Amino acid sequence: MELIVARNREDLVKARRGGDVALVPTMGALHEGHRSLIRQARVRADQVVVSVFVNPLQFSPNEDFSRYPRTFDADLDACRAEGVDVVFNPAVEDMYPPGRQVSVSAGEMGTIVEGAFRPGHFDGVLTVVLKLFNLVRPDLAVFGQKDAQQLALIRRMVADLDLPIEILGGPTVREPDGLALSSRNRYLSESDRRVALTLSRALRAGAAQFDPSQIRATAQDVLDAAGPELDLDYLALVDPATFREVGESHEGTAVLAVAARVGDTRLIDNVTLTLNPH
């Protein structure tokens, strides 16, 4: 079946057909990480919808909204290759009509870790995700684990607002050298990329520690060795559901998360590990 491009709400209604619907929300500039999410959705659903929308609400005034890569023709090619049924590509004015006043609040979890460095970011994320849920009406939606706090907040929103949608998380896809795939990687110079590899090296070093008290310290040592070329925002060991910091006595799953700026590019990464297994 030919790929349908829905540019507005009316197109989206016409494109919908019966059966289970899966949504993969993206901001475009699709890479192998996105494609892996699409494949996960394809296995589970009769119809796969990929949204391509650079959401202005999740960018602060000093962030890279205008610079964010837009590669729509290449995105369509990737969606065709993965068997996507519908690409939803609305204009900003269609998603946010004049006079809009109501937004979703991410609550306390939206103000910690990543949220402490990007005030209002997660409010913007949850607002656009809820709007996409209401427009597409999916049975399930797939998000990447690389944005672990975003995934946790979307799960919290679905639970708190009683949304009848199953949320699936897709594993982080990496380059052969370990760098987590990101649409922003294209901004890295060759020398920046070498520095950026410190993030995944630090996470691997921390996750390899058996003693919980050494996880953060070991990862921090690796980050410090990168020198001033790596501007660290945070290194945090957190509960994957709440993103609150966990202590050495924590039992079960935890997320070791990092964010840093390399040159003009801000990158995030994380790994999931198990503390104090029985």
Short mmCIF file of N, CA, C and O in Angstrom, two decimals, residues 12 16 21-23 49 51 88 131-139:
data_model
loop_
_atom_site.label_atom_id
_atom_site.label_comp_id
_atom_site.label_asym_id
_atom_site.label_seq_id
_atom_site.Cartn_x
_atom_site.Cartn_y
_atom_site.Cartn_z
N LEU A 12 -5.52 13.19 8.26
CA LEU A 12 -5.27 12.11 9.20
C LEU A 12 -6.52 11.25 9.41
O LEU A 12 -6.45 10.02 9.45
N ARG A 16 -6.98 7.02 8.35
CA ARG A 16 -7.15 5.99 9.36
C ARG A 16 -8.00 4.84 8.84
O ARG A 16 -9.00 5.05 8.17
N VAL A 21 -3.56 0.43 15.77
CA VAL A 21 -2.73 1.52 15.24
C VAL A 21 -1.56 1.77 16.19
O VAL A 21 -1.75 1.89 17.41
N ALA A 22 -0.37 1.85 15.62
CA ALA A 22 0.82 2.21 16.40
C ALA A 22 1.32 3.57 15.95
O ALA A 22 1.36 3.85 14.75
N LEU A 23 1.72 4.39 16.91
CA LEU A 23 2.28 5.71 16.63
C LEU A 23 3.74 5.75 17.03
O LEU A 23 4.10 5.31 18.13
N VAL A 49 1.71 4.73 12.11
CA VAL A 49 1.72 6.16 11.83
C VAL A 49 3.00 6.75 12.44
O VAL A 49 3.29 6.53 13.62
N SER A 51 4.77 10.37 13.13
CA SER A 51 4.62 11.82 13.08
C SER A 51 5.99 12.46 12.90
O SER A 51 6.98 12.02 13.50
N PHE A 88 2.41 11.69 9.45
CA PHE A 88 1.66 12.88 9.85
C PHE A 88 2.64 14.03 10.00
O PHE A 88 3.52 14.00 10.87
N LYS A 131 -1.40 15.72 22.42
CA LYS A 131 -2.13 16.15 21.22
C LYS A 131 -2.02 15.10 20.12
O LYS A 131 -3.02 14.78 19.44
N LEU A 132 -0.85 14.53 19.94
CA LEU A 132 -0.69 13.47 18.93
C LEU A 132 -1.53 12.25 19.28
O LEU A 132 -2.14 11.63 18.41
N PHE A 133 -1.55 11.89 20.56
CA PHE A 133 -2.40 10.77 20.98
C PHE A 133 -3.87 11.05 20.64
O PHE A 133 -4.58 10.16 20.16
N ASN A 134 -4.33 12.26 20.91
CA ASN A 134 -5.72 12.60 20.65
C ASN A 134 -6.05 12.63 19.16
O ASN A 134 -7.16 12.29 18.74
N LEU A 135 -5.08 13.05 18.36
CA LEU A 135 -5.31 13.14 16.92
C LEU A 135 -5.20 11.79 16.23
O LEU A 135 -6.03 11.44 15.38
N VAL A 136 -4.18 11.02 16.57
CA VAL A 136 -3.94 9.74 15.90
C VAL A 136 -4.79 8.63 16.50
O VAL A 136 -5.18 7.69 15.82
N ARG A 137 -5.07 8.71 17.80
CA ARG A 137 -5.82 7.70 18.54
C ARG A 137 -5.18 6.31 18.41
O ARG A 137 -5.83 5.34 18.01
N PRO A 138 -3.90 6.22 18.77
CA PRO A 138 -3.23 4.93 18.63
C PRO A 138 -3.59 3.96 19.75
O PRO A 138 -4.01 4.37 20.84
N ASP A 139 -3.41 2.69 19.47
CA ASP A 139 -3.54 1.67 20.50
C ASP A 139 -2.23 1.52 21.27
O ASP A 139 -2.23 1.12 22.44
#
